[in-house]
PDB file of C-alpha atoms in Angstrom:
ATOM      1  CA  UNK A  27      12.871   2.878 -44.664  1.00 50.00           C
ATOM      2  CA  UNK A  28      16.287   4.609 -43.159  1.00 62.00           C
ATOM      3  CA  UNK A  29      16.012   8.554 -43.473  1.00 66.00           C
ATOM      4  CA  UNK A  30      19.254   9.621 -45.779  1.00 72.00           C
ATOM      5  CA  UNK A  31      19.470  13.012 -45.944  1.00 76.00           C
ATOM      6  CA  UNK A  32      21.721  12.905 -48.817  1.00 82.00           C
ATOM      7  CA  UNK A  33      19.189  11.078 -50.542  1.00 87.00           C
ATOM      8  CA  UNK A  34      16.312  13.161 -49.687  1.00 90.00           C
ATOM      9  CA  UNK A  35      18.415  16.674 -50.624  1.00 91.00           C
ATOM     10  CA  UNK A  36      16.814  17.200 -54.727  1.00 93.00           C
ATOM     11  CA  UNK A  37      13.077  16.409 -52.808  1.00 94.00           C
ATOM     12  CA  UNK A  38      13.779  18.426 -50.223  1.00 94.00           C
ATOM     13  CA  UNK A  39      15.449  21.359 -52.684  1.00 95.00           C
ATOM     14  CA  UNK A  40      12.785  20.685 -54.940  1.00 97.00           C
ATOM     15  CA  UNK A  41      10.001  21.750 -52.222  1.00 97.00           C
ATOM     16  CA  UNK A  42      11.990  24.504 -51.148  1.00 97.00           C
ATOM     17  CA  UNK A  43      11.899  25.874 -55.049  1.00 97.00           C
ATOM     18  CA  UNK A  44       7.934  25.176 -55.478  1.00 98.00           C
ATOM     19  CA  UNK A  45       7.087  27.233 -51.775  1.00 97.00           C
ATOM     20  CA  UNK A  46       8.785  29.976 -53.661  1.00 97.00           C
ATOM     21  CA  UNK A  47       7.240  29.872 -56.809  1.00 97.00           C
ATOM     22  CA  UNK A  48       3.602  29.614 -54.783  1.00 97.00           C
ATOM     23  CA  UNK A  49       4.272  32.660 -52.216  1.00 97.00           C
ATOM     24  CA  UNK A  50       5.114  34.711 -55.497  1.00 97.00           C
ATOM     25  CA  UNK A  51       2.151  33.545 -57.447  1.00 97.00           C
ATOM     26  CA  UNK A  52      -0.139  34.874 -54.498  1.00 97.00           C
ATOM     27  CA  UNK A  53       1.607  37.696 -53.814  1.00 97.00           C
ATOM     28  CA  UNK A  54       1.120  38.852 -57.304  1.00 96.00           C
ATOM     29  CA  UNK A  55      -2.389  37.927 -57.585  1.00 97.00           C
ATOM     30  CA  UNK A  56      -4.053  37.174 -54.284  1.00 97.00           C
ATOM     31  CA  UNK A  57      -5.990  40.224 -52.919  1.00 96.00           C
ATOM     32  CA  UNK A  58      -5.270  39.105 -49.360  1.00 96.00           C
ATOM     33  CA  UNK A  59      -1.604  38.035 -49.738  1.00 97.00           C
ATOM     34  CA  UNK A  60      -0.784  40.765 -51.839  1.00 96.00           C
ATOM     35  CA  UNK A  61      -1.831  43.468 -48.453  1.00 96.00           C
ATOM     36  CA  UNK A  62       0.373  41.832 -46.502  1.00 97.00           C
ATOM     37  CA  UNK A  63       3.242  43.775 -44.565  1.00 97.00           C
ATOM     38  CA  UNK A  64       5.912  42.832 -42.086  1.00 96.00           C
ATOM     39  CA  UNK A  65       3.730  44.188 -39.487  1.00 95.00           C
ATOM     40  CA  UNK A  66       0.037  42.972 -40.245  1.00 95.00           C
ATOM     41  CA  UNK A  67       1.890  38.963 -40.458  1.00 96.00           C
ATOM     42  CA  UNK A  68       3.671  39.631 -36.908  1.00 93.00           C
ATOM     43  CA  UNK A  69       0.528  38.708 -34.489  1.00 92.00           C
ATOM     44  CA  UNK A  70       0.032  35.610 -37.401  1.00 94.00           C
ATOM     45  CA  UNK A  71       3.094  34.305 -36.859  1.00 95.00           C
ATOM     46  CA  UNK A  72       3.049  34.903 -33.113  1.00 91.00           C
ATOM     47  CA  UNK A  73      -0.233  32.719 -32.736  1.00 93.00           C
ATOM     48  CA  UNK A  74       1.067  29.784 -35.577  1.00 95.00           C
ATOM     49  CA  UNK A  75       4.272  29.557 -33.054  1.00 92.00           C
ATOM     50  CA  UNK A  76       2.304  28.649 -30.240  1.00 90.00           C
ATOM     51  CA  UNK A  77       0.265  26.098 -32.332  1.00 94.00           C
ATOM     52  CA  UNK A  78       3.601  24.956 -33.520  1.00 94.00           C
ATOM     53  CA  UNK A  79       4.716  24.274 -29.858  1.00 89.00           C
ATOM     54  CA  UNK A  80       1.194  23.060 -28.954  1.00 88.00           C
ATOM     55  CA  UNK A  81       1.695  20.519 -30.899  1.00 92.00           C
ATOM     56  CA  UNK A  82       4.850  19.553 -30.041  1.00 90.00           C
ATOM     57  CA  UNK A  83       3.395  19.693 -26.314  1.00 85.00           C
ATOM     58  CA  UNK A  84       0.903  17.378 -27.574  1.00 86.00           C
ATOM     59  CA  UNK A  85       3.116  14.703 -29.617  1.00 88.00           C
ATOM     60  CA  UNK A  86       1.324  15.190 -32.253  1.00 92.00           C
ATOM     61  CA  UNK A  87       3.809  14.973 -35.518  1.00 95.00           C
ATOM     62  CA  UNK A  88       1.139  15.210 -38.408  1.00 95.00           C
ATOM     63  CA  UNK A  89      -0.183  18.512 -37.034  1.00 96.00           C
ATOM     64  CA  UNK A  90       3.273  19.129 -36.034  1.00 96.00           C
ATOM     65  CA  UNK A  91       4.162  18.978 -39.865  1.00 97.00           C
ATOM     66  CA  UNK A  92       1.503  21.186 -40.563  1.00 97.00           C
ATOM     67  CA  UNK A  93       2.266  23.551 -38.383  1.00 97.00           C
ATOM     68  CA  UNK A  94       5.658  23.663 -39.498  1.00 97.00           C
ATOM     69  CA  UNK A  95       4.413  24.626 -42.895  1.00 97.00           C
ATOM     70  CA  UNK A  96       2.982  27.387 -41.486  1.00 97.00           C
ATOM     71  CA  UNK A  97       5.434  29.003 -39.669  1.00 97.00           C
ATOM     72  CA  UNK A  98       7.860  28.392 -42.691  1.00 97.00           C
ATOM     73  CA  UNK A  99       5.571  30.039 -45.109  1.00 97.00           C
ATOM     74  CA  UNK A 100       5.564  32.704 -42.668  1.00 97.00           C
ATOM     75  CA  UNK A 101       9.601  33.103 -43.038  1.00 97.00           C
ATOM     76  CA  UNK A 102       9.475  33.123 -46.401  1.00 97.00           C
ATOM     77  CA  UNK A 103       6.864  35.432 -46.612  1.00 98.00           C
ATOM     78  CA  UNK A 104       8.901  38.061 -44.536  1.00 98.00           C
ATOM     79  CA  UNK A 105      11.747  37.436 -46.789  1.00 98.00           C
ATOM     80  CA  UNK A 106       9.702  38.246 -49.763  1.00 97.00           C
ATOM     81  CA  UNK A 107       8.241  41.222 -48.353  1.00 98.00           C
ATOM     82  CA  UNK A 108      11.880  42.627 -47.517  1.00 97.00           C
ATOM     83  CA  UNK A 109      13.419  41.730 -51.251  1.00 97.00           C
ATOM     84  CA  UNK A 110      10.382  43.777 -52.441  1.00 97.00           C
ATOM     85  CA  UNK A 111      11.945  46.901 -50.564  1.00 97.00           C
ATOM     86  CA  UNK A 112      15.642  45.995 -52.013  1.00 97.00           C
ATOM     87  CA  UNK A 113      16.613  45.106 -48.609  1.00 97.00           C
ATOM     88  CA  UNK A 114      17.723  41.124 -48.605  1.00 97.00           C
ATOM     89  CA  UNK A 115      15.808  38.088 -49.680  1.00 97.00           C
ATOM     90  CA  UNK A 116      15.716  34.433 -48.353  1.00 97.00           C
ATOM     91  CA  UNK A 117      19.426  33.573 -50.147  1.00 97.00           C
ATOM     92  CA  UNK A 118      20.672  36.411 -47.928  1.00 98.00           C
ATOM     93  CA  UNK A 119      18.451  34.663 -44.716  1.00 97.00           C
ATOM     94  CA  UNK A 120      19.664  31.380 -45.011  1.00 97.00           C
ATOM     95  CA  UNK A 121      23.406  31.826 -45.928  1.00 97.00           C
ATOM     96  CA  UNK A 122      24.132  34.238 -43.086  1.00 95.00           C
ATOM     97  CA  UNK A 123      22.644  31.935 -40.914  1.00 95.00           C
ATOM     98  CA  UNK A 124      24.998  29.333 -42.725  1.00 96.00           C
ATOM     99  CA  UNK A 125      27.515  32.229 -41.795  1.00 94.00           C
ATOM    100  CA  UNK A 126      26.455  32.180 -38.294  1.00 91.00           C
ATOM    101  CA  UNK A 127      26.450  28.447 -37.703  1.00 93.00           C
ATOM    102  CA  UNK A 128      29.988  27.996 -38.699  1.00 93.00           C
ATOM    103  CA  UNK A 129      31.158  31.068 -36.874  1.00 89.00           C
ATOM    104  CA  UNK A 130      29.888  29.949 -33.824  1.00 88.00           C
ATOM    105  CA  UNK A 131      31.109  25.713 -34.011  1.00 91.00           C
ATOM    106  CA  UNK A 132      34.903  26.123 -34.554  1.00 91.00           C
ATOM    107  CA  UNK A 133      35.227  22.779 -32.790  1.00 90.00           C
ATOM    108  CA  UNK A 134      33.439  21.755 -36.196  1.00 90.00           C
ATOM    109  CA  UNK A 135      34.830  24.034 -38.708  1.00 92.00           C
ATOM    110  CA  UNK A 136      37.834  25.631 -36.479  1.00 87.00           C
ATOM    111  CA  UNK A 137      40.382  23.771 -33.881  1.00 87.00           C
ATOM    112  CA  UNK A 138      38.843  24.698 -30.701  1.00 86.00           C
ATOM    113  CA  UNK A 139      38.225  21.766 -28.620  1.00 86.00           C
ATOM    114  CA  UNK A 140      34.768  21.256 -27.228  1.00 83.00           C
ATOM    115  CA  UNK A 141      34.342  17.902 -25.556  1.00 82.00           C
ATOM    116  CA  UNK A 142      30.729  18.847 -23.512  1.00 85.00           C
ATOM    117  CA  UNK A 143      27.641  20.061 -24.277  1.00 83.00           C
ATOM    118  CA  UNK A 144      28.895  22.918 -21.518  1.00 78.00           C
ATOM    119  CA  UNK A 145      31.767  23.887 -23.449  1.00 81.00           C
ATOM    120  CA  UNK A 146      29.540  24.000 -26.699  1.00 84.00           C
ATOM    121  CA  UNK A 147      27.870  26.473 -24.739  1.00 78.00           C
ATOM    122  CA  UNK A 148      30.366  28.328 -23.462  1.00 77.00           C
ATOM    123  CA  UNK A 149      32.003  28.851 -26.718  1.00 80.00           C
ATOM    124  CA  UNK A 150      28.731  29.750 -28.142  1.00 76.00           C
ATOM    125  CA  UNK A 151      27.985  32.874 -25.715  1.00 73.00           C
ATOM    126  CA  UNK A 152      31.391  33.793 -25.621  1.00 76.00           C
ATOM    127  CA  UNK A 153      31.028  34.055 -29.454  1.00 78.00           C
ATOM    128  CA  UNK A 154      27.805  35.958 -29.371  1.00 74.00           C
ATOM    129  CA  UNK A 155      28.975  38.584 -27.366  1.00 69.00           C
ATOM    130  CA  UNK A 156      32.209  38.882 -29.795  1.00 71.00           C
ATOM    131  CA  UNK A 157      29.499  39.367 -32.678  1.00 69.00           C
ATOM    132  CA  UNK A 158      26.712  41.449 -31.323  1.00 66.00           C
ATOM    133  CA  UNK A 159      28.874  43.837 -29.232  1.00 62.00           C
ATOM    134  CA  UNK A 160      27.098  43.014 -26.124  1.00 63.00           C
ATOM    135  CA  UNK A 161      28.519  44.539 -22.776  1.00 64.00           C
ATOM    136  CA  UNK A 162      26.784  41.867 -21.098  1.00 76.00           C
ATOM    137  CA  UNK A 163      25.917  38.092 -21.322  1.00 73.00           C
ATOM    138  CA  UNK A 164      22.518  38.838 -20.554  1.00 81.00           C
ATOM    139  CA  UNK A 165      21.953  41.684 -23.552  1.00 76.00           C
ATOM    140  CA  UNK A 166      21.005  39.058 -26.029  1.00 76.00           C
ATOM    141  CA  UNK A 167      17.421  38.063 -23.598  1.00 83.00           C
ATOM    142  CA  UNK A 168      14.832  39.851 -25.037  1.00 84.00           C
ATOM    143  CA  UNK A 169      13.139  42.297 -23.233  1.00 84.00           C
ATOM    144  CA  UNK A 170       9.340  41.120 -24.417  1.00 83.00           C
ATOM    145  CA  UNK A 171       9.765  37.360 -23.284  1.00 84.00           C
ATOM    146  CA  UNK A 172       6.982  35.225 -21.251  1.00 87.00           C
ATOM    147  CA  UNK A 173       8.517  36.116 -17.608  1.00 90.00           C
ATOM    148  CA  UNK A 174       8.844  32.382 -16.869  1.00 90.00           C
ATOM    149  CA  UNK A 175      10.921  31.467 -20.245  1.00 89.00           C
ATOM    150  CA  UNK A 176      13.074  34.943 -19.779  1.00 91.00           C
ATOM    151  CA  UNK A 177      13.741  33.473 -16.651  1.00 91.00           C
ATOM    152  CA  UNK A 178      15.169  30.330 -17.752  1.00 90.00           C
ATOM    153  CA  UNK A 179      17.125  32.047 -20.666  1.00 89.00           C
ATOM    154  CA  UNK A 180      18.703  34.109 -17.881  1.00 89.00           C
ATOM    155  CA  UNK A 181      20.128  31.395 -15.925  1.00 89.00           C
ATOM    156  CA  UNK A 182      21.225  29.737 -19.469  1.00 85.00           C
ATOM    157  CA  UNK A 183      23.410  32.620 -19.994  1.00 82.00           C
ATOM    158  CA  UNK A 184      24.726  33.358 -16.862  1.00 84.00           C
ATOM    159  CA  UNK A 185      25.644  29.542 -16.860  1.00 82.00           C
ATOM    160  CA  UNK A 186      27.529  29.492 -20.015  1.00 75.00           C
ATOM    161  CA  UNK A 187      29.713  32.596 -18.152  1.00 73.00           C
ATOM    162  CA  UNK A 188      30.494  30.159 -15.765  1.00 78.00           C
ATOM    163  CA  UNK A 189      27.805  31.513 -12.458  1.00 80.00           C
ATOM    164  CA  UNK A 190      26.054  28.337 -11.830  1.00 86.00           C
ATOM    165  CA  UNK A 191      25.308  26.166  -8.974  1.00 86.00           C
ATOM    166  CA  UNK A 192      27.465  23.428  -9.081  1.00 84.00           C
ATOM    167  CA  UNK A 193      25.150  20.472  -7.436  1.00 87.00           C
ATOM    168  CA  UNK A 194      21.099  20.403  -7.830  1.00 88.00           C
ATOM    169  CA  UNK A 195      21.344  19.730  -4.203  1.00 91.00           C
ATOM    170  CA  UNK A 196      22.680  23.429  -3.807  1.00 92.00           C
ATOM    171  CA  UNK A 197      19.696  24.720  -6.149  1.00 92.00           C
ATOM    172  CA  UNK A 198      17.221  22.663  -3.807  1.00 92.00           C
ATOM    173  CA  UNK A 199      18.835  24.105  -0.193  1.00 93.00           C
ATOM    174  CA  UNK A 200      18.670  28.108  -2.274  1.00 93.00           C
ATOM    175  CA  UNK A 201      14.248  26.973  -2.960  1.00 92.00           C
ATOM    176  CA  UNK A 202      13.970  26.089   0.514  1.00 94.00           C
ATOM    177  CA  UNK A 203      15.492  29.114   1.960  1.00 93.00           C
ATOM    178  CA  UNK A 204      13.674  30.919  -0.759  1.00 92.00           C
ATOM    179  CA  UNK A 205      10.426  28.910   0.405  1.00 92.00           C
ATOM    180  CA  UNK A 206      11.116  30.439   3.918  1.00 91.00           C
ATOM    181  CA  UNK A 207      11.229  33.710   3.055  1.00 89.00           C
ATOM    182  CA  UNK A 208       8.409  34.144   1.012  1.00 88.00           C
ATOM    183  CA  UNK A 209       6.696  32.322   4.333  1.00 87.00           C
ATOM    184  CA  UNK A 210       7.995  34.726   6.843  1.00 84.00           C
ATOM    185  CA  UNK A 211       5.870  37.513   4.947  1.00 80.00           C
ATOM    186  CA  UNK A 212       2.935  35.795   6.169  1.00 75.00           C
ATOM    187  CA  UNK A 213       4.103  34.631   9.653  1.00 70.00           C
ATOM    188  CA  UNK A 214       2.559  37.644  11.387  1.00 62.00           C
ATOM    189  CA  UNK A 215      -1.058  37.825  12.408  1.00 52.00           C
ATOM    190  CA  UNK A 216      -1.723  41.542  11.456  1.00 59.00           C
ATOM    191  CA  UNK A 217      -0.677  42.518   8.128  1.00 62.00           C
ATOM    192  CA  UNK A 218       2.928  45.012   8.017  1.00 65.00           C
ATOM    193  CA  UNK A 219       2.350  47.939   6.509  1.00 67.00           C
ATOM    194  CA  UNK A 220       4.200  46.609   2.164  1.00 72.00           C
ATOM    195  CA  UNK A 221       4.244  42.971   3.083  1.00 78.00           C
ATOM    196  CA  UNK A 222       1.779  42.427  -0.130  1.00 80.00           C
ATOM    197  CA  UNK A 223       5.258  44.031  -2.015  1.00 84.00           C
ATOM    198  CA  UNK A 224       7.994  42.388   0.097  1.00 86.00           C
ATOM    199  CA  UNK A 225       5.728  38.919  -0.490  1.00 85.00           C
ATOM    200  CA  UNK A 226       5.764  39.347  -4.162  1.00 88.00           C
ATOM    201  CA  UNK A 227       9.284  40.057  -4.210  1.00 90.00           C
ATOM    202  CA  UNK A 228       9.929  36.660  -2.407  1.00 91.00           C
ATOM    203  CA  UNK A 229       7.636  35.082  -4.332  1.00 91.00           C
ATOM    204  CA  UNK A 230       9.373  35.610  -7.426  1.00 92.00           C
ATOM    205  CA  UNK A 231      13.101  34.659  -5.636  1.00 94.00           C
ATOM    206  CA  UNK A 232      10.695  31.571  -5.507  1.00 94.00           C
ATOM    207  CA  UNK A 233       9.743  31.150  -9.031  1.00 94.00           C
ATOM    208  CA  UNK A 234      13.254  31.822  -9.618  1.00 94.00           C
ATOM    209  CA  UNK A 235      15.056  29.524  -7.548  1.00 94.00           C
ATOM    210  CA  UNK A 236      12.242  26.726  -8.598  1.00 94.00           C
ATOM    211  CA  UNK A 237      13.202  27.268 -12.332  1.00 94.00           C
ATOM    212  CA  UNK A 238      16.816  26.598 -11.712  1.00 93.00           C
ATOM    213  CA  UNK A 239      16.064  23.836  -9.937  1.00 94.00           C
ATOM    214  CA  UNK A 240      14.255  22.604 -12.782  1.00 93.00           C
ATOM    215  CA  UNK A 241      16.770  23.232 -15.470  1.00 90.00           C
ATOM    216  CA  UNK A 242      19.725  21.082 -13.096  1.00 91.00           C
ATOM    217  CA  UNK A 243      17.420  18.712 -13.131  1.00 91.00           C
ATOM    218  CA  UNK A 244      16.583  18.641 -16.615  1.00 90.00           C
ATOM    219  CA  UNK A 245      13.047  19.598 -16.596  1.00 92.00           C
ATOM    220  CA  UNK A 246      11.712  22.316 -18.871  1.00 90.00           C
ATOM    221  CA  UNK A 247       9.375  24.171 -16.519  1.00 91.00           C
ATOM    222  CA  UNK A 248       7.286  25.709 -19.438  1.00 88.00           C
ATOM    223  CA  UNK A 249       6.652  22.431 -20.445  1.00 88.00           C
ATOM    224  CA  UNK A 250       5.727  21.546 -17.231  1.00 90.00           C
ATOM    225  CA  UNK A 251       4.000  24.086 -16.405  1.00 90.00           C
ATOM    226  CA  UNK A 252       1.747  23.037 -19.799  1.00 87.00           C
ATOM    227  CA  UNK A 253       1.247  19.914 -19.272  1.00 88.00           C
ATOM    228  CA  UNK A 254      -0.459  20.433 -15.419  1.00 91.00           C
ATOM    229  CA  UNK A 255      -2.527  23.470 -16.944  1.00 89.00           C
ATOM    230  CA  UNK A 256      -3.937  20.745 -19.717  1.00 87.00           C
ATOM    231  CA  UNK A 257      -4.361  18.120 -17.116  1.00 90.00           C
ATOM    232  CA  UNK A 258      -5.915  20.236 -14.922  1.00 91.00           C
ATOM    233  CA  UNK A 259      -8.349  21.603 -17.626  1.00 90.00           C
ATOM    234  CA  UNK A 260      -9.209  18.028 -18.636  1.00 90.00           C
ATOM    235  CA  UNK A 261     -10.009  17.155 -14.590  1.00 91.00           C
ATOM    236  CA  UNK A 262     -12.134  20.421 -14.389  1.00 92.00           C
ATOM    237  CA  UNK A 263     -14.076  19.563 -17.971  1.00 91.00           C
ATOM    238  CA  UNK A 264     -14.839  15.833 -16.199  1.00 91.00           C
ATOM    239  CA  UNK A 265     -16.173  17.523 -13.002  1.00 91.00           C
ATOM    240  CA  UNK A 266     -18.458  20.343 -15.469  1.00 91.00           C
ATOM    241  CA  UNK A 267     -19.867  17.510 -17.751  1.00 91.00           C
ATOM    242  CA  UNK A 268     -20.131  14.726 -15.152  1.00 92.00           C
ATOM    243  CA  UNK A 269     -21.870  16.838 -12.242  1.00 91.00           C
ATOM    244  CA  UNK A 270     -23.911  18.424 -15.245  1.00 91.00           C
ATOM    245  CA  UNK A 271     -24.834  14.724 -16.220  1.00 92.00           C
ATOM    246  CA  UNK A 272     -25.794  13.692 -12.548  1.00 92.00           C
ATOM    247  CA  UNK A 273     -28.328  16.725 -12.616  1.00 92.00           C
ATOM    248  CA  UNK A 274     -26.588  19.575 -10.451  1.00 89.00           C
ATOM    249  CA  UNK A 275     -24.892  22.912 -11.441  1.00 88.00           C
ATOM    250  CA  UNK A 276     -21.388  23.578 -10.440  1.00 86.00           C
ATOM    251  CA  UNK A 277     -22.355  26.801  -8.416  1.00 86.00           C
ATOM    252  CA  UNK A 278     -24.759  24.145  -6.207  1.00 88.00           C
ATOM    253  CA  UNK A 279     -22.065  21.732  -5.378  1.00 89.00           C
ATOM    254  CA  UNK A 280     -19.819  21.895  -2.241  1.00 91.00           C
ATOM    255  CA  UNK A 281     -16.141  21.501  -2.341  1.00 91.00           C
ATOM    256  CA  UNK A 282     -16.366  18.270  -0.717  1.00 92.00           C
ATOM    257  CA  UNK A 283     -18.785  16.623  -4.076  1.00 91.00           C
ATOM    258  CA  UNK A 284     -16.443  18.283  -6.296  1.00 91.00           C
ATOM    259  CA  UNK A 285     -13.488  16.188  -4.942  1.00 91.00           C
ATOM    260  CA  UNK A 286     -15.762  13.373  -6.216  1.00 92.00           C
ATOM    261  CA  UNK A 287     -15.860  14.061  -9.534  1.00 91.00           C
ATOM    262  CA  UNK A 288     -12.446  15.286  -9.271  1.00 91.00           C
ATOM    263  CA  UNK A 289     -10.942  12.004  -7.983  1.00 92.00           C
ATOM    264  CA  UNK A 290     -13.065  10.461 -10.998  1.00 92.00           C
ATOM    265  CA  UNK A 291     -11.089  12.280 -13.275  1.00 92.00           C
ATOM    266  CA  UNK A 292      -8.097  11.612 -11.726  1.00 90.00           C
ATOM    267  CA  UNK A 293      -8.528   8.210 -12.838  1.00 89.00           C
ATOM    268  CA  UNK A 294      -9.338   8.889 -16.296  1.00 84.00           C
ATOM    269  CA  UNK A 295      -6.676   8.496 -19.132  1.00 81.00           C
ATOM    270  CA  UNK A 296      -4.809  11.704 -19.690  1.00 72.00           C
ATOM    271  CA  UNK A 297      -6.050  13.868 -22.330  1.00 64.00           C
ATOM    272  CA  UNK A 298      -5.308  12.892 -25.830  1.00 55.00           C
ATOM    273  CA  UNK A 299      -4.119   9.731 -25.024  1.00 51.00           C
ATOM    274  CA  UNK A 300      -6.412   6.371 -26.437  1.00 41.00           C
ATOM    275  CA  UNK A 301      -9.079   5.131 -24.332  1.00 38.00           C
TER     276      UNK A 301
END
């Protein structure tokens, strides 16, 4: 059946209505629910996120509807918490993000002409800084971000002010100069008195440079990132369980039998996939 959202809107609405009318009921009379503060749901909501992206990682859409449950109770439940101390409730959430979406789309709801994705996102940090009061593109990264994402949310920004690389193949020359660096540091026999600091400095021009390499190229490097932890976790589980199978202990094994079992599981199906 073709998804209508029209048609779906008094469900939809409907749902909406009934979350509310649950999250009050246990706030009233659920010991557990009724405890709850802004702060003791923060490291909740932190850890249903990441099973949120998790399974998004994964492909997964029925635990990614479930896991979207969560992290909307979760909103909600912040919302309620902050009407309880007179300050806004989830009418005042939604409709000045409303506010906020029509601010910054006047090629929607203005006459600005946008006929990119770029200048969608051009307009849009322009238009942040305009409403935040920002001195600087880069004010609106925050400070407590995973290194690795901050890093991509950096070059974002500075790209929607215009300082980009205009050519992957510039990105790719700016990693392999960036490669050489961080290999000079290690060129020389005896050790230089700081090269452990000057290598980690070059190291991270590395992870830098790699990351914009990835986003011209349109790879997510999070997500890539992910996915080679999983698969390597799933070709480390084969070599533990087979070797363990075949009668020896991992600590007993040379490198040269665990490529073995690690080419075996390099010709397994990827994890989660169907045999």
């Amino acid at each position: 059946m073709e998804y209508t959202p029209a048609a779906r809107r008094p469900a939809q609405l409907e749902a909406f209505s009934r979350l509310l009318d649950v999250l009050d009921r246990l706030r009233a009379e659920c010991p557990w629910d009724r405890k709850q503060t802004l702060e003791s749901l923060r490291h909740l909501t932190i850890e249903e996120t990441y099973e949120l992206s998790d399974a998004i990682i994964r492909g997964n859409l029925p635990d990614l509807q479930k896991e979207l449950g969560d992290v909307m109770l979760h909103l909600t439940f912040y919302a309620k918490i902050a009407s309880e101390q007179g300050a806004f409730d989830i009418a005042d959430v939604l409709n000045a993000q409303c506010e906020k979406l029509i601010f910054r789309h006047p090629h929607i709801y203005g006459n600005v002409q946008a006929d990119s994705e770029e200048d969608v996102k051009r307009n849009w940090e322009q238009l942040k800084l305009q409403e935040k009061g920002n001195s600087s593109v880069l004010g609106g990264v925050p400070a407590s971000l995973p290194a690795l994402i901050k890093a991509m949310r950096i070059q974002e920004k500075a790209r929607g002010a215009g300082f980009d690389w205009e050519k992957p193949e510039q990105v790719w020359e700016k990693v392999q100069e960036e490669l050489q660096e961080f290999g000079n540091e290690f060129a020389d026999v005896v050790p230089s008195e700081g090269r452990q600091e000057r290598a980690a400095a070059e190291f991270g021009d590395l992870l830098f440079s790699l990351i914009n390499f990835a986003r011209h190229a349109g790879i997510n490097p999070e997500e890539a990132l992910e996915r080679t932890n999983r698969k390597f976790i799933h070709r480390f589980q084969h070599l533990e369980t087979a070797s363990a199978r075949d009668g020896y202990q991992l600590r007993d094994l040379t490198l040269a039998q665990m490529d073995v079992y690690w080419n075996q599981a390099k010709q397994l199906p990827p994890a989660g996939s169907p045999e």
